[in-house]
Amino acid sequence: MDDLTYMALAAKVAAKAGPDETYENPRVGAIIVKNGQILATGYHHSFGAAHAEINAFENLRDQTDIVDSTMYVTLEPCFVTGKVGACALAIAQWGVKRVVVGSFDPNPDTHGRSVTFLRQAGIRVDVLGTEDSQILNPGFYHYFERHLPYVQLKLAESANHFVASSQGQSTKITDRLADIDVHKERASKSAILIGSETMLIDQPNLTVRHVPINHPQPLRVVIDRRGRLQNKMDRATNNWLIFTTNTDFAKQYDNVLLMSHGLLSVLTSLASKNIQSVMVEGGPSLITAFLKANLWQEFIVYTADSILSEDGVPSVQPLFNSVSSYRVGNTLKSRYLNDRSVSCLQE
């Protein structure tokens, strides 16, 4: 097999972990090859756990076989010591003859540094420039390349495209299986964002509950332009962040910030707090605002089998084709990606 084939296999290995498991870390796969034989594979299982390269090495039947082998890894090995040791240093010590990297790490702490380090250690390093890692980790790349969080919009609607039975009323639409799926989506995000209307009507917890996590709960973010929550902050003190245009409100609480230039200023502020990804779970008005501002990368719509009254609150209907659509229990889950050419929508 050639380098591209081995790299494609490494990408399949990386995909064994879900984005909810690796959280802010990228999904990475590694394969160790010697004399045309695959000796071991490994992938990054979860946030804070061993990286793909380490797991591949640990999976060797005889670890001395690593000497003079070729290691294929979907993403440039890490250069800095975080929750685990630096993989580039470990690879240099193992006696690997050649390292084939799918993509440079967009994180400036590592970008190009590991490749240079390994070459200086006498190891042949080839960078293929494949897109496997970007496809596996869109949020990770977006954050480090655009310096803004990856924005995923989420909306639940009835079969006849309504989000609530009436204005100002909380309406349960999806079933438990869809709820679990939503929490898996939440588990992969650094923050969850809603508007003040959703906060006042639904009073959501905005936590990950129905799936296990081994990383911090997402930051809970509310956009409250007028300061409607000013006298209702008893629920929004722990791990909550409020954005407002109300100066008095912002002066009153440490976790209330002024938003100077609309939604872009909110995302810029979140990026400065190392928030890599945001799940927007607001109502149609907030979703529409993100769509019109073209400040989104992904849009997920959960369409239940239930029917709501025609007097209800209309959903938001994207004017572009979904990239995937499948059933989750009694709910149809459709995923849309921003192609940057569609900025209009139909309400």
Coordinates of C-alpha atoms in Angstrom, one line a residue:
M1 CA 0.0 0.0 0.0
D2 CA 1.1 3.6 -0.6
D3 CA 1.3 6.5 1.8
L4 CA -2.2 7.8 1.0
T5 CA -3.8 4.4 1.6
Y6 CA -2.1 4.0 5.0
M7 CA -3.1 7.6 5.9
A8 CA -6.7 6.8 5.0
L9 CA -6.6 3.8 7.3
A10 CA -5.2 6.0 10.1
A11 CA -8.1 8.3 9.6
K12 CA -10.6 5.4 10.0
V13 CA -8.8 4.5 13.2
A14 CA -9.1 8.1 14.5
A15 CA -12.8 8.1 13.8
K16 CA -13.3 5.3 16.4
A17 CA -13.4 8.1 19.0
G18 CA -16.4 10.5 18.9
P19 CA -16.0 14.3 19.1
D20 CA -17.9 14.2 22.4
E21 CA -15.1 12.0 23.8
T22 CA -12.1 14.0 22.7
Y23 CA -13.8 17.3 23.4
E24 CA -11.4 20.2 22.6
N25 CA -8.6 17.7 21.6
P26 CA -8.5 16.6 18.0
R27 CA -9.3 13.1 16.9
V28 CA -6.1 11.5 15.8
G29 CA -5.1 8.1 14.4
A30 CA -1.7 6.4 14.1
I31 CA -0.4 3.3 12.3
I32 CA 3.0 1.7 12.7
V33 CA 4.2 -0.1 9.5
K34 CA 7.4 -2.1 9.0
N35 CA 8.4 -4.1 5.9
G36 CA 5.0 -3.6 4.4
Q37 CA 3.1 -4.9 7.4
I38 CA 0.9 -3.0 9.8
L39 CA 2.2 -3.8 13.3
A40 CA -0.1 -1.7 15.4
T41 CA -2.7 1.0 15.3
G42 CA -3.8 3.5 17.9
Y43 CA -6.1 6.5 18.4
H44 CA -6.8 9.2 20.9
H45 CA -9.6 7.8 23.0
S46 CA -10.7 10.7 25.1
F47 CA -9.8 14.1 26.5
G48 CA -6.8 13.9 28.8
A49 CA -6.0 10.3 27.8
A50 CA -2.9 9.1 25.9
H51 CA -2.5 10.3 22.3
A52 CA -2.7 8.2 19.2
E53 CA 1.0 7.7 18.8
I54 CA 1.5 6.5 22.4
N55 CA -1.4 4.1 22.0
A56 CA -0.1 2.7 18.8
F57 CA 3.3 2.1 20.5
E58 CA 1.6 0.4 23.5
N59 CA -0.3 -1.8 21.1
L60 CA 2.8 -3.4 19.6
R61 CA 3.3 -7.0 20.4
D62 CA 7.0 -6.4 20.6
Q63 CA 7.9 -2.8 21.3
T64 CA 11.4 -3.3 19.9
D65 CA 9.7 -3.6 16.4
I66 CA 9.3 0.2 16.5
V67 CA 13.0 0.6 15.5
D68 CA 13.3 1.5 11.8
S69 CA 9.6 1.5 11.3
T70 CA 7.3 4.1 9.6
M71 CA 4.6 5.8 11.7
Y72 CA 1.6 7.3 9.9
V73 CA -0.3 9.9 12.0
T74 CA -3.2 12.0 10.8
L75 CA -2.0 15.1 12.6
E76 CA 1.4 16.5 13.4
P77 CA 2.5 15.0 16.7
C78 CA 2.2 17.3 19.6
F79 CA 5.3 19.3 20.6
V80 CA 4.3 20.6 24.1
T81 CA 3.6 18.7 27.3
G82 CA 0.0 19.1 28.4
K83 CA -2.1 16.5 30.1
V84 CA 0.3 13.9 28.6
G85 CA 3.9 14.0 27.4
A86 CA 5.0 15.5 24.1
C87 CA 4.6 12.8 21.4
A88 CA 7.4 14.3 19.2
L89 CA 9.9 13.6 22.0
A90 CA 8.7 10.1 22.5
I91 CA 8.8 9.3 18.8
A92 CA 12.4 10.6 18.6
Q93 CA 13.4 8.2 21.4
W94 CA 11.7 5.1 20.0
G95 CA 14.0 4.8 16.9
V96 CA 11.3 5.4 14.3
K97 CA 12.9 5.7 10.9
R98 CA 10.2 7.7 9.1
V99 CA 7.1 9.7 10.1
V100 CA 4.4 10.4 7.6
V101 CA 2.1 13.3 8.8
G102 CA -1.3 13.9 7.3
S103 CA -1.6 17.6 8.2
F104 CA 0.3 20.2 10.1
D105 CA -1.2 21.0 13.5
P106 CA -3.0 24.4 13.3
N107 CA -2.2 25.1 17.0
P108 CA 0.7 27.6 16.9
D109 CA 2.2 25.8 20.0
T110 CA 2.9 22.8 17.7
H111 CA 2.6 24.0 14.1
G112 CA 5.7 22.9 12.2
R113 CA 7.7 22.6 15.4
S114 CA 7.4 18.8 15.7
V115 CA 8.2 18.2 12.1
T116 CA 11.4 20.3 12.4
F117 CA 12.3 18.7 15.7
L118 CA 11.9 15.1 14.3
R119 CA 13.9 16.0 11.2
Q120 CA 16.7 17.4 13.4
A121 CA 16.6 14.2 15.3
G122 CA 17.5 12.4 12.1
I123 CA 14.0 11.1 11.2
R124 CA 12.6 11.4 7.7
V125 CA 9.4 13.3 7.9
D126 CA 6.9 13.7 5.0
V127 CA 3.8 15.8 5.3
L128 CA 1.1 14.7 2.8
G129 CA -1.2 17.7 3.2
T130 CA -4.3 15.4 3.2
E131 CA -7.7 16.7 4.5
D132 CA -8.5 13.7 6.7
S133 CA -7.7 15.6 9.9
Q134 CA -9.7 18.7 8.9
I135 CA -12.7 16.5 8.2
L136 CA -12.4 14.7 11.5
N137 CA -11.8 17.9 13.5
P138 CA -13.6 20.9 11.8
G139 CA -14.0 22.8 15.1
F140 CA -10.3 22.4 16.0
Y141 CA -9.1 23.8 12.7
H142 CA -11.6 26.6 12.5
Y143 CA -10.7 27.9 15.9
F144 CA -6.9 28.0 15.3
E145 CA -7.1 29.2 11.7
R146 CA -10.0 31.7 12.0
H147 CA -9.4 32.7 15.7
L148 CA -13.2 32.3 16.3
P149 CA -15.2 29.5 17.8
Y150 CA -16.8 26.9 15.5
V151 CA -20.5 27.7 15.6
Q152 CA -23.1 24.9 15.4
L153 CA -26.7 26.0 15.3
K154 CA -29.3 23.6 16.6
L155 CA -33.1 23.7 16.3
A156 CA -35.9 21.2 17.2
E157 CA -39.1 21.4 15.2
S158 CA -42.4 19.6 14.6
A159 CA -43.2 17.7 11.4
N160 CA -45.1 20.8 10.2
H161 CA -42.1 23.1 11.0
F162 CA -43.1 24.8 14.3
V163 CA -40.8 25.1 17.3
A164 CA -43.5 25.9 19.9
S165 CA -47.3 25.6 20.2
S166 CA -47.6 29.3 21.0
Q167 CA -45.4 32.3 21.6
G168 CA -43.9 32.4 25.1
Q169 CA -44.7 28.8 25.8
S170 CA -42.2 26.0 26.4
T171 CA -43.0 23.0 24.2
K172 CA -41.4 19.6 24.4
I173 CA -40.9 18.3 20.8
T174 CA -38.4 15.5 20.5
D175 CA -38.2 12.1 22.3
R176 CA -35.6 10.7 24.7
L177 CA -33.4 9.2 22.0
A178 CA -33.1 12.6 20.3
D179 CA -32.5 14.2 23.6
I180 CA -29.5 11.9 24.2
D181 CA -28.2 12.7 20.8
V182 CA -28.4 16.5 21.6
H183 CA -26.4 15.9 24.7
K184 CA -23.7 14.0 22.7
E185 CA -23.5 17.1 20.5
R186 CA -23.3 19.3 23.6
A187 CA -20.5 17.2 25.0
S188 CA -18.2 18.1 22.2
K189 CA -18.7 21.8 22.6
S190 CA -16.8 24.3 24.8
A191 CA -20.0 26.5 25.2
I192 CA -23.7 26.4 24.8
L193 CA -25.4 29.7 23.8
I194 CA -29.0 30.8 24.0
G195 CA -31.0 34.1 24.0
S196 CA -32.8 35.7 26.9
E197 CA -36.2 34.6 25.6
T198 CA -35.2 31.0 25.8
M199 CA -33.7 31.5 29.2
L200 CA -36.9 33.1 30.5
I201 CA -39.3 30.6 29.0
D202 CA -37.5 27.3 29.3
Q203 CA -35.1 28.1 32.2
P204 CA -32.7 25.4 30.8
N205 CA -29.8 23.9 32.7
L206 CA -27.6 23.8 29.6
T207 CA -25.5 21.0 30.9
V208 CA -24.5 17.6 29.5
R209 CA -26.5 15.0 31.4
H210 CA -27.6 11.9 29.4
V211 CA -24.1 10.9 28.3
P212 CA -20.9 10.4 30.3
I213 CA -18.1 13.1 30.0
N214 CA -14.6 13.2 31.4
H215 CA -14.1 17.0 30.8
P216 CA -15.6 20.2 32.1
Q217 CA -19.2 21.1 31.5
P218 CA -19.7 23.6 28.6
L219 CA -19.7 27.3 29.5
R220 CA -23.3 28.5 29.5
V221 CA -23.8 31.7 27.5
V222 CA -26.8 34.0 27.2
I223 CA -27.3 36.9 24.8
D224 CA -29.5 39.4 26.7
R225 CA -29.2 42.7 24.8
R226 CA -31.8 44.6 26.9
G227 CA -30.9 43.2 30.3
R228 CA -34.0 41.3 30.9
L229 CA -32.2 39.0 33.3
Q230 CA -30.9 41.8 35.5
N231 CA -33.2 40.9 38.3
K232 CA -33.2 37.2 37.6
M233 CA -29.5 36.3 38.0
D234 CA -30.0 33.8 40.9
R235 CA -29.7 30.9 38.4
A236 CA -26.9 32.4 36.3
T237 CA -23.9 32.7 38.6
N238 CA -22.0 29.4 38.3
N239 CA -20.3 28.9 34.9
W240 CA -22.6 31.4 33.1
L241 CA -21.6 34.3 30.9
I242 CA -24.1 37.0 29.9
F243 CA -23.6 39.4 27.0
T244 CA -25.7 42.6 26.9
T245 CA -25.8 46.2 25.6
N246 CA -27.2 47.4 28.9
T247 CA -24.4 49.3 30.6
D248 CA -25.9 49.2 34.1
F249 CA -26.4 45.5 33.9
A250 CA -22.8 44.9 32.8
K251 CA -21.5 47.1 35.7
Q252 CA -23.5 45.1 38.3
Y253 CA -22.1 41.6 37.7
D254 CA -18.7 40.2 36.9
N255 CA -20.0 37.6 34.5
V256 CA -22.0 40.1 32.4
L257 CA -20.1 41.6 29.5
L258 CA -20.9 44.4 27.1
M259 CA -21.3 43.3 23.4
S260 CA -20.1 46.2 21.3
H261 CA -20.4 44.9 17.7
G262 CA -23.2 42.4 17.7
L263 CA -22.7 38.6 17.4
L264 CA -19.2 38.9 16.1
S265 CA -18.0 40.7 19.2
V266 CA -19.6 37.8 21.3
L267 CA -17.7 35.2 19.3
T268 CA -14.5 37.2 19.5
S269 CA -14.8 37.5 23.3
L270 CA -15.5 33.8 23.6
A271 CA -12.4 33.0 21.5
S272 CA -10.3 35.2 23.8
K273 CA -11.5 32.9 26.6
N274 CA -10.2 29.8 24.7
I275 CA -13.7 28.7 23.7
Q276 CA -13.2 26.6 20.6
S277 CA -16.8 25.7 19.7
V278 CA -20.3 27.0 20.5
M279 CA -23.6 25.2 20.2
V280 CA -26.4 27.8 19.6
E281 CA -29.6 26.4 21.0
G282 CA -31.7 29.6 20.8
G283 CA -35.1 30.1 19.2
P284 CA -35.8 31.0 15.6
S285 CA -34.9 34.7 16.2
L286 CA -31.4 34.0 17.4
I287 CA -30.8 31.2 14.8
T288 CA -31.9 33.7 12.1
A289 CA -29.5 36.3 13.4
F290 CA -26.5 33.9 13.2
L291 CA -27.6 32.8 9.7
K292 CA -28.0 36.3 8.4
A293 CA -24.6 37.4 9.9
N294 CA -23.1 34.3 8.2
L295 CA -21.5 33.5 11.6
W296 CA -22.1 29.7 11.5
Q297 CA -20.4 26.6 10.3
E298 CA -23.0 23.9 10.9
F299 CA -26.7 23.7 11.4
I300 CA -28.5 20.7 12.9
V301 CA -32.3 20.4 12.7
Y302 CA -34.2 17.8 14.6
T303 CA -37.6 17.2 13.0
A304 CA -40.0 15.2 15.2
D305 CA -43.0 13.2 13.9
S306 CA -45.4 15.3 16.1
I307 CA -47.7 18.0 14.7
L308 CA -48.1 21.4 16.4
S309 CA -50.9 24.0 16.0
E310 CA -50.7 26.3 12.9
D311 CA -50.9 29.1 15.5
G312 CA -47.5 28.1 16.8
V313 CA -44.1 29.6 16.4
P314 CA -42.6 29.0 12.9
S315 CA -39.3 27.2 12.6
V316 CA -36.4 28.3 10.4
Q317 CA -36.2 26.5 7.1
P318 CA -32.7 26.5 5.5
L319 CA -32.5 27.2 1.8
F320 CA -29.7 24.7 1.2
N321 CA -29.3 21.0 1.0
S322 CA -28.4 18.9 4.0
V323 CA -25.1 16.9 3.9
S324 CA -26.6 14.1 6.0
S325 CA -30.0 13.1 7.2
Y326 CA -31.0 10.1 9.3
R327 CA -33.4 8.9 12.0
V328 CA -32.7 9.2 15.7
G329 CA -35.6 7.4 17.3
N330 CA -38.8 9.1 16.0
T331 CA -36.9 12.2 15.0
L332 CA -35.2 13.1 11.7
K333 CA -31.7 14.6 12.2
S334 CA -30.5 16.8 9.3
R335 CA -27.1 18.4 9.2
Y336 CA -26.2 21.4 7.0
L337 CA -22.8 22.9 6.4
N338 CA -22.1 26.5 5.5
D339 CA -20.8 26.7 1.9
R340 CA -20.3 30.5 2.4
S341 CA -22.4 31.2 -0.7
V342 CA -25.8 31.0 0.9
S343 CA -26.7 33.9 3.2
C344 CA -30.4 34.1 2.8
L345 CA -33.0 32.0 4.5
Q346 CA -36.7 31.5 4.8
E347 CA -38.6 31.8 8.0

